[in-house]
Structures are given as C-alpha cells and as structure tokens.
C-alpha cells in the first residue's frame, strides 16, 4: 500500500496564481483532512471530509477550497495565492484510530 | 473551547539522557494519540492510549494516560540521535469520530 500520496512535493507560485494540491489514499479511509504547518509551529486544520461528497471547514479555511468526489481523492485548491499561504501542507487520512499523513507539499508564494 | 496543552515547547538533552513531554486536556478524552515528526518530515503515528491509567511501552518509549483521562506523558529513556524531532499529542474533539485537537508539540534537541 502506498498510504497517503501528495503531489507536488515542492511548488513556487506567484501572488494571485491558483493551483491544486493533490492528495490520494489507498486505504479506503472515510476521513481525510488538510493541515498547514508554518515554520516551528504546530498543525492547523484547513478543511476536512468524513466521506465522499461531504466536506467541512477547519480552523483556517479562508483562501482554500476542497472537494471529495471519491473516497480516495481529496484535492486542496488555492484560489488566489498570497504570501501568507507560504507553508508546508499535509494531507492526512484516518479510519478512526490514528492519522496517516502524506509526506507534504512545501509551497512558497512570492 | 476544548484545548490540549503540551509542555515543554523545547527540551535540550545530552545524548543518553532521558526526555519527557507532558500533555494536558481541558476535557476528558476518549483516547490520546502520540505522533513523531522528524525534522523536514511528516507526523508519524506512534500510539493510541484508550484506558484510564494505561501504560504502554515501545522499546525506550513509555506512554502513560492519566487516571482521569485528561493528561498523558511520553518518556524516552537514554535518548539517541534517532529520537530527534517534535513529539505531538492529540485528543479527539468531543462528539467527533475523527477530529483531533493537537498539542503544540515538544521539540527534542540533542546537544552536540
């Protein structure tokens, strides 16, 4: 099993550009979520989903959209990138006992 | 609101010394989870404790869940360079099957 796969690993965007961070899991987990982690900081929840067709906002949702059309995929869209969105983004999935994280996307907005 | 506090923020130790991080919740938790994040890496699930007073060991790591299910600790005996990283505790949000409230993490630093 690959677990949770995130692409790309690194990305540089210009202010105002949009992009989609991809997240896929092959463990048939119902729950998926997106976090951002700023340097030296903890994890902040952006959006989450408890199943296909269901999404909800976390602690810091502004500037981001998500969709969950399948159990496997949970893409995160940045609508109009801002320097404040420079961060490392982690996708995680769970069956209810422990999260499995992807390896992260390191995003820089210039 | 529901909070999980974790201390200390940093701990510097000599290799071979012990390390402990503490986690305290504002509410009773159904379980507590511990994760390790190596520098430049992603959080990795270590363990989940469910029972009041539970103690679990993984080699040199000892995890405890308090009797009131509101606090927990992770103790590492005789630290090694491979233990370097940030250790996070997390507990479930009330009335949620999946959502976690995260501690801020304790960074273990080995003195040169």
Short mmCIF file of C-alpha atoms in Angstrom, two decimals:
data_model
loop_
_atom_site.label_atom_id
_atom_site.label_comp_id
_atom_site.label_asym_id
_atom_site.label_seq_id
_atom_site.Cartn_x
_atom_site.Cartn_y
_atom_site.Cartn_z
CA UNK A 1 0.00 0.00 0.00
CA UNK A 2 1.21 3.48 -0.85
CA UNK A 3 -0.71 5.08 2.05
CA UNK A 4 -1.28 8.80 1.51
CA UNK A 5 0.30 10.32 -1.59
CA UNK A 6 0.69 14.06 -2.01
CA UNK A 7 1.78 15.89 -5.13
CA UNK A 8 3.68 18.01 -5.84
CA UNK A 9 6.38 17.87 -3.15
CA UNK A 10 7.53 21.43 -3.85
CA UNK A 11 5.83 24.36 -5.56
CA UNK A 12 6.58 28.04 -6.09
CA UNK A 13 3.68 30.28 -7.01
CA UNK A 14 3.38 33.93 -7.83
CA UNK A 15 0.91 36.01 -5.86
CA UNK A 16 -2.52 35.71 -7.41
CA UNK A 17 -1.94 32.36 -9.11
CA UNK A 18 -4.16 29.41 -8.38
CA UNK A 19 -3.23 25.78 -8.04
CA UNK A 20 -4.41 22.42 -6.74
CA UNK A 21 -2.55 20.28 -4.27
CA UNK A 22 -3.34 16.63 -4.82
CA UNK A 23 -3.94 14.03 -2.12
CA UNK A 24 -4.81 10.38 -2.66
CA UNK A 25 -5.10 7.47 -0.23
CA UNK A 26 -5.47 3.77 -0.96
CA UNK A 27 -6.58 2.60 2.49
CA UNK A 28 -10.32 3.18 1.98
CA UNK A 29 -10.37 5.67 4.85
CA UNK A 30 -13.54 7.68 5.20
CA UNK A 31 -11.87 10.63 6.91
CA UNK A 32 -9.42 12.94 5.14
CA UNK A 33 -8.09 16.32 6.11
CA UNK A 34 -5.71 19.09 5.14
CA UNK A 35 -3.35 20.83 7.55
CA UNK A 36 -0.85 23.58 7.17
CA UNK A 37 2.29 23.84 9.26
CA UNK A 38 4.26 27.06 9.43
CA UNK A 39 7.96 27.01 10.44
CA UNK A 40 8.42 25.92 14.03
CA UNK A 41 4.68 25.72 14.55
CA UNK A 42 2.06 23.10 15.08
CA UNK A 43 -0.66 21.81 12.77
CA UNK A 44 -3.63 23.92 11.79
CA UNK A 45 -6.67 22.31 10.20
CA UNK A 46 -7.80 23.83 6.89
CA UNK A 47 -10.62 21.55 5.67
CA UNK A 48 -11.75 18.02 6.30
CA UNK A 49 -14.08 15.39 4.93
CA UNK A 50 -15.84 12.47 6.63
CA UNK A 51 -16.76 10.78 3.36
CA UNK A 52 -17.30 11.22 -0.35
CA UNK A 53 -19.48 14.24 -1.05
CA UNK A 54 -19.04 15.68 2.46
CA UNK A 55 -16.61 18.47 3.33
CA UNK A 56 -16.37 20.99 6.14
CA UNK A 57 -14.20 23.88 7.25
CA UNK A 58 -11.48 23.67 9.83
CA UNK A 59 -9.67 26.36 11.77
CA UNK A 60 -8.11 28.26 8.81
CA UNK A 61 -10.26 27.71 5.68
CA UNK A 62 -10.07 31.15 4.06
CA UNK A 63 -8.43 31.13 0.64
CA UNK A 64 -8.82 27.37 0.17
CA UNK A 65 -11.44 25.11 -1.37
CA UNK A 66 -11.81 21.34 -1.27
CA UNK A 67 -13.97 18.68 -2.85
CA UNK A 68 -14.40 14.96 -2.21
CA UNK A 69 -15.88 13.25 -5.24
CA UNK A 70 -14.34 9.86 -4.38
CA UNK A 71 -13.19 8.15 -1.21
CA UNK A 72 -9.61 8.11 -2.50
CA UNK A 73 -9.03 11.73 -3.53
CA UNK A 74 -9.17 14.98 -1.58
CA UNK A 75 -7.64 17.87 -3.55
CA UNK A 76 -6.96 21.27 -1.98
CA UNK A 77 -7.36 24.33 -4.21
CA UNK A 78 -5.70 27.65 -3.59
CA UNK A 79 -7.92 30.22 -5.26
CA UNK A 80 -5.57 33.22 -5.44
CA UNK A 81 -2.24 32.56 -3.75
CA UNK A 82 -0.94 35.03 -1.20
CA UNK A 83 2.47 35.16 0.55
CA UNK A 84 0.69 34.32 3.81
CA UNK A 85 -0.07 30.90 2.32
CA UNK A 86 3.60 30.02 2.21
CA UNK A 87 3.71 26.89 4.33
CA UNK A 88 4.03 23.13 4.35
CA UNK A 89 0.74 21.39 3.61
CA UNK A 90 -0.05 17.93 4.91
CA UNK A 91 -2.90 15.68 3.92
CA UNK A 92 -4.00 13.03 6.40
CA UNK A 93 -6.48 10.18 6.42
CA UNK A 94 -7.92 8.04 9.18
CA UNK A 95 -10.22 5.15 9.85
CA UNK A 96 -10.76 6.43 13.41
CA UNK A 97 -7.58 5.22 15.12
CA UNK A 98 -4.54 7.28 14.26
CA UNK A 99 -3.89 9.52 11.30
CA UNK A 100 -1.73 8.58 8.33
CA UNK A 101 -0.04 11.64 6.87
CA UNK A 102 1.32 12.25 3.42
CA UNK A 103 4.87 13.47 3.01
CA UNK A 104 3.74 17.05 2.47
CA UNK A 105 3.84 19.82 -0.12
CA UNK A 106 6.23 22.67 0.54
CA UNK A 107 4.62 25.77 -1.00
CA UNK A 108 6.27 29.15 -1.46
CA UNK A 109 4.27 32.13 -2.68
CA UNK A 110 6.36 35.03 -3.96
CA UNK B 1 -13.24 25.69 23.91
CA UNK B 2 -11.58 22.33 24.13
CA UNK B 3 -7.79 22.62 24.41
CA UNK B 4 -4.78 20.35 24.60
CA UNK B 5 -1.73 21.91 26.20
CA UNK B 6 1.70 20.38 25.77
CA UNK B 7 4.90 21.21 27.64
CA UNK B 8 7.71 21.95 27.37
CA UNK B 9 7.97 23.60 23.97
CA UNK B 10 11.62 22.56 23.65
CA UNK B 11 13.89 20.21 25.55
CA UNK B 12 17.64 20.10 25.09
CA UNK B 13 19.30 16.92 26.33
CA UNK B 14 22.66 15.27 26.10
CA UNK B 15 22.62 12.02 24.21
CA UNK B 16 21.91 9.29 26.74
CA UNK B 17 19.77 11.49 29.00
CA UNK B 18 16.06 10.98 29.42
CA UNK B 19 13.31 13.09 27.85
CA UNK B 20 9.71 13.67 28.91
CA UNK B 21 6.86 15.61 27.36
CA UNK B 22 3.51 16.24 29.04
CA UNK B 23 0.08 16.74 27.61
CA UNK B 24 -2.96 18.16 29.44
CA UNK B 25 -6.51 18.39 28.15
CA UNK B 26 -9.20 20.78 29.30
CA UNK B 27 -11.74 17.96 28.94
CA UNK B 28 -11.85 14.22 29.49
CA UNK B 29 -10.59 12.39 26.42
CA UNK B 30 -11.81 9.12 24.97
CA UNK B 31 -8.24 8.45 23.86
CA UNK B 32 -4.88 10.18 23.42
CA UNK B 33 -2.62 9.77 20.43
CA UNK B 34 1.10 10.48 20.06
CA UNK B 35 2.95 11.38 16.89
CA UNK B 36 6.59 12.00 15.99
CA UNK B 37 7.76 14.40 13.32
CA UNK B 38 11.38 14.23 12.26
CA UNK B 39 12.99 17.47 11.01
CA UNK B 40 11.75 18.09 7.47
CA UNK B 41 9.37 15.14 7.68
CA UNK B 42 5.74 14.46 8.28
CA UNK B 43 3.99 13.42 11.51
CA UNK B 44 4.02 9.68 12.08
CA UNK B 45 1.51 7.98 14.35
CA UNK B 46 3.21 6.28 17.30
CA UNK B 47 0.46 5.03 19.57
CA UNK B 48 -3.05 5.44 20.90
CA UNK B 49 -3.98 5.05 24.57
CA UNK B 50 -7.59 4.39 25.47
CA UNK B 51 -7.90 3.15 29.04
CA UNK B 52 -7.66 5.16 32.23
CA UNK B 53 -4.21 4.68 33.78
CA UNK B 54 -2.92 2.84 30.72
CA UNK B 55 0.84 2.47 30.27
CA UNK B 56 2.37 1.25 27.02
CA UNK B 57 5.98 0.77 26.04
CA UNK B 58 7.71 0.79 22.70
CA UNK B 59 11.38 -0.06 23.29
CA UNK B 60 12.77 3.04 25.07
CA UNK B 61 9.48 4.98 24.82
CA UNK B 62 6.91 4.82 27.63
CA UNK B 63 3.46 6.32 27.17
CA UNK B 64 1.04 6.96 30.02
CA UNK B 65 -2.61 8.00 30.11
CA UNK B 66 -3.79 9.57 33.36
CA UNK B 67 -6.41 8.10 35.64
CA UNK B 68 -8.81 10.96 34.86
CA UNK B 69 -8.09 10.64 31.12
CA UNK B 70 -7.15 14.30 30.95
CA UNK B 71 -3.37 14.05 30.87
CA UNK B 72 -0.68 11.97 29.27
CA UNK B 73 3.07 11.74 29.06
CA UNK B 74 5.74 10.36 26.79
CA UNK B 75 9.06 9.40 28.36
CA UNK B 76 12.13 8.41 26.37
CA UNK B 77 14.91 6.64 28.22
CA UNK B 78 18.53 7.17 27.18
CA UNK B 79 17.89 9.35 24.16
CA UNK B 80 19.64 8.66 20.88
CA UNK B 81 20.17 10.89 17.85
CA UNK B 82 17.41 9.00 16.09
CA UNK B 83 14.94 10.36 18.67
CA UNK B 84 15.42 13.95 17.47
CA UNK B 85 12.21 15.56 16.28
CA UNK B 86 8.98 17.04 17.52
CA UNK B 87 6.52 14.96 19.51
CA UNK B 88 2.84 15.84 19.33
CA UNK B 89 -0.05 14.62 21.42
CA UNK B 90 -3.61 14.82 20.16
CA UNK B 91 -7.03 14.01 21.56
CA UNK B 92 -10.40 13.64 19.87
CA UNK B 93 -12.82 16.52 19.70
CA UNK B 94 -15.92 15.94 21.77
CA UNK B 95 -18.68 14.30 19.72
CA UNK B 96 -16.34 13.56 16.81
CA UNK B 97 -15.18 10.21 15.50
CA UNK B 98 -12.24 11.68 13.64
CA UNK B 99 -11.39 15.27 14.53
CA UNK B 100 -8.32 15.75 16.73
CA UNK B 101 -7.26 18.62 18.95
CA UNK B 102 -3.49 18.89 18.74
CA UNK B 103 -0.92 19.89 21.28
CA UNK B 104 1.67 22.40 20.10
CA UNK B 105 4.43 19.79 20.22
CA UNK B 106 7.68 19.35 22.15
CA UNK B 107 10.89 19.58 20.17
CA UNK B 108 13.63 17.21 21.33
CA UNK B 109 17.08 18.60 20.63
CA UNK B 110 20.27 16.65 21.29
CA UNK B 111 23.11 18.86 22.48
CA UNK B 112 26.29 18.48 20.42
#
